[in-house]
Amino acid sequence: MGGDPPGGDAAGPAVARADAPATHGFLGAILVGGKNTRFGDHKGMASVGGVRIADRARRALAEAGCARVVLIANEPEAYAPLGLPSRADERAGLGPLGGLHAALLWAQELGAPGALVVAGDMPFVAPGLLRELAESAAGPDTDAAVPLSDGKRGLEPLCAAYALACLPAIEESAHGGGARLVSFYDDVRVHAMPKERVAAFGDPARLFHNVNTREELEEAERLAAGALVSGRDA
């Protein structure tokens, strides 16, 4: 179902490119734990421009400087062809918040300062954007770095960097029954990347395009084809 990213090996671990040193040390985590009810299949395994969406996310995270990229998946067998280490949510029923929690627990085990997360249905996230988010969250005055957008939330919490300092607030929110991904934001130091800075990495509508329906997959194919025509990376 799709091909491997150029220069990558779908059966092996994702590593940072030589020209993109892992300066921030963050664990790269692809979150694919959704039920995919609207799409009708596992979105991360769908192909855009001949490359699986999850492979695109893996490549972006590796090029952003993540020395290790992992998968947070509640149905890991569906994503086995990716060849990535995977874990399910530590706490079920929390949606994306549970995926972020699992990613940060894994980062903590590995001695990483945090997790740089990308939703498994975002085909066009830019490595430069991800790198800057991670470097921001690694700073002394920030616990989470999140890009602002014109999306329904006004920001993109599934294309963001979270330091380990977020864990207590996430666990407190989960303990209180909160399942909204941003439910803990008031209790941590969040750096919101301005829209004009986000735009330096590409058209935000394309960067944050996600594939929840077959129609959105078709739109992603059009966006990828347009990028090839213009000479940009698809």
XYZ file of C-alpha atoms in Angstrom:
234
model
C 0.000 0.000 0.000
C 2.360 2.698 -1.169
C 6.099 2.925 -1.372
C 8.952 3.784 0.891
C 10.243 7.329 1.288
C 13.170 8.207 -0.970
C 16.423 7.182 0.622
C 14.619 5.314 3.426
C 14.188 1.687 4.419
C 10.678 0.886 5.596
C 11.932 -2.187 7.422
C 14.550 -0.389 9.495
C 14.578 2.379 12.114
C 14.339 5.976 11.001
C 17.454 7.981 11.709
C 18.340 11.621 11.241
C 20.128 12.606 8.050
C 23.792 13.520 8.251
C 22.977 17.143 7.451
C 20.289 17.293 10.157
C 21.999 16.522 13.490
C 19.738 15.639 16.402
C 20.471 18.800 18.358
C 17.272 18.699 20.403
C 17.294 15.012 21.380
C 13.506 14.642 21.143
C 11.886 11.313 20.387
C 9.933 11.428 17.131
C 6.446 9.948 17.571
C 3.817 9.293 14.911
C 0.351 9.099 16.447
C -1.975 6.739 14.579
C -4.264 5.611 17.380
C -7.519 6.955 15.922
C -10.488 4.759 14.997
C -10.470 5.983 11.382
C -14.255 5.732 11.217
C -14.735 8.440 8.604
C -11.916 7.172 6.392
C -12.883 3.511 6.686
C -9.317 2.203 6.860
C -5.993 2.984 8.529
C -5.183 6.472 7.275
C -1.451 6.296 7.918
C -1.138 3.403 5.487
C -2.816 5.286 2.648
C -0.474 6.633 -0.018
C -0.043 10.190 -1.212
C 2.192 10.682 -4.213
C 3.138 7.002 -4.040
C 4.381 7.203 -0.424
C 2.471 6.074 2.649
C 1.411 8.979 4.860
C 3.068 7.451 7.920
C 6.303 7.043 5.945
C 6.099 10.716 5.014
C 5.770 11.574 8.715
C 8.704 9.321 9.551
C 10.877 10.999 6.946
C 9.908 14.476 8.179
C 10.718 13.596 11.789
C 14.059 12.040 10.864
C 15.020 15.037 8.750
C 13.946 17.299 11.627
C 16.692 15.753 13.744
C 14.949 12.913 15.602
C 17.511 10.162 16.050
C 14.693 7.720 16.790
C 11.152 7.614 15.407
C 8.430 5.432 16.896
C 4.753 4.718 16.385
C 1.933 5.090 18.893
C -0.702 2.678 17.578
C -3.583 0.873 19.253
C -3.760 -1.552 16.317
C -0.038 -2.189 15.737
C -0.574 -5.147 13.410
C -2.059 -2.816 10.797
C 1.133 -0.768 10.789
C 3.628 -3.654 10.952
C 4.764 -3.056 7.317
C 6.297 0.248 8.449
C 8.883 -1.620 10.495
C 8.755 0.949 13.301
C 8.825 0.203 17.029
C 5.272 0.664 18.312
C 3.272 0.869 21.511
C -0.377 1.282 22.367
C -1.754 3.979 24.632
C -0.912 3.433 28.285
C -4.419 4.597 29.178
C -7.271 3.688 26.837
C -10.131 5.975 25.969
C -8.257 9.285 25.999
C -7.959 9.732 22.242
C -4.974 11.791 21.051
C -4.200 12.804 24.654
C -3.569 9.139 25.404
C -1.239 8.915 22.417
C 0.751 11.932 23.561
C 0.926 10.503 27.077
C 2.302 7.209 25.727
C 4.869 9.048 23.585
C 6.150 11.073 26.535
C 6.380 8.008 28.767
C 8.460 6.330 26.045
C 10.662 9.408 25.724
C 11.179 9.386 29.479
C 12.252 5.736 29.412
C 14.784 6.508 26.679
C 16.207 9.515 28.500
C 14.942 11.913 25.811
C 13.888 15.429 26.866
C 10.494 15.099 25.228
C 8.527 14.006 22.185
C 8.083 15.654 18.800
C 4.719 14.400 17.592
C 3.024 14.265 14.208
C -0.414 12.891 13.446
C -0.287 9.868 11.167
C -2.705 11.509 8.751
C -0.616 14.621 7.931
C 1.248 14.074 4.637
C 2.977 17.440 4.243
C 4.541 18.472 7.552
C 7.826 20.314 6.944
C 10.998 19.073 8.676
C 12.194 22.641 9.260
C 8.984 23.482 11.101
C 9.294 20.375 13.255
C 12.923 21.091 14.078
C 12.154 24.618 15.211
C 9.294 23.411 17.397
C 11.546 20.836 19.080
C 14.337 23.337 19.646
C 11.833 25.742 21.169
C 10.377 23.101 23.513
C 13.916 22.130 24.531
C 14.531 25.670 25.794
C 14.527 26.618 29.480
C 11.275 28.608 29.448
C 9.010 26.359 27.333
C 7.252 23.065 28.005
C 5.360 22.785 24.715
C 5.792 24.416 21.307
C 2.720 24.454 19.082
C 2.142 26.199 15.725
C -0.799 28.548 15.361
C -3.098 27.970 12.389
C -6.468 28.780 10.876
C -7.775 25.362 11.916
C -10.756 24.828 14.194
C -8.628 24.926 17.357
C -6.542 27.889 16.207
C -3.416 25.776 16.683
C -2.039 22.356 15.732
C -1.446 20.211 18.845
C -0.758 17.110 16.710
C 2.177 18.784 14.998
C 4.021 19.954 18.073
C 6.829 19.367 20.544
C 6.269 18.487 24.193
C 8.901 18.371 26.925
C 8.731 15.804 29.726
C 7.595 18.626 32.012
C 4.146 18.214 30.429
C 3.687 14.705 31.852
C 2.363 15.637 35.307
C -0.197 18.040 33.813
C -1.298 15.429 31.246
C -1.682 12.778 33.941
C -3.634 15.158 36.151
C -5.928 16.011 33.263
C -6.429 12.342 32.411
C -7.099 11.507 36.066
C -9.783 14.171 36.131
C -11.499 12.644 33.136
C -10.304 15.190 30.598
C -9.703 13.752 27.141
C -9.282 16.944 25.121
C -5.768 17.100 23.752
C -5.287 20.699 24.866
C -6.880 20.162 28.291
C -3.535 20.520 30.087
C -2.268 23.575 28.210
C -3.225 26.022 30.961
C -0.930 24.179 33.349
C 2.252 24.245 31.249
C 4.322 26.888 29.498
C 3.205 26.874 25.868
C 5.051 28.677 23.097
C 2.614 29.377 20.272
C 4.551 29.753 17.027
C 3.087 32.782 15.187
C 1.326 32.177 11.902
C 3.787 34.341 9.999
C 6.657 32.173 11.255
C 4.769 29.005 10.334
C 4.264 30.389 6.819
C 8.047 30.577 6.396
C 7.972 26.785 6.033
C 5.185 26.640 3.458
C 1.506 27.242 2.936
C -0.109 26.431 6.317
C -3.181 24.970 4.599
C -0.880 22.419 2.960
C 1.431 21.888 5.943
C -1.474 20.961 8.213
C -3.685 19.225 5.680
C -4.918 16.021 7.263
C -6.646 13.042 5.724
C -9.827 12.114 7.565
C -11.957 11.281 4.525
C -11.500 9.890 1.031
C -12.176 13.386 -0.324
C -9.302 14.757 1.756
C -7.082 11.990 0.408
C -7.955 13.068 -3.131
C -7.135 16.666 -2.203
C -3.786 15.506 -0.792
C -3.021 13.799 -4.103
C -3.773 17.057 -5.915
C -1.514 18.976 -3.538
C 1.292 16.457 -4.027
C 0.921 16.608 -7.810
C 0.974 20.398 -7.711
C 4.181 20.356 -5.695
C 5.864 18.111 -8.263
C 4.794 20.371 -11.095
C 6.204 23.413 -9.309
C 9.465 21.610 -8.555
C 8.948 21.413 -4.787
C 9.158 18.275 -2.677
C 5.816 16.471 -2.950
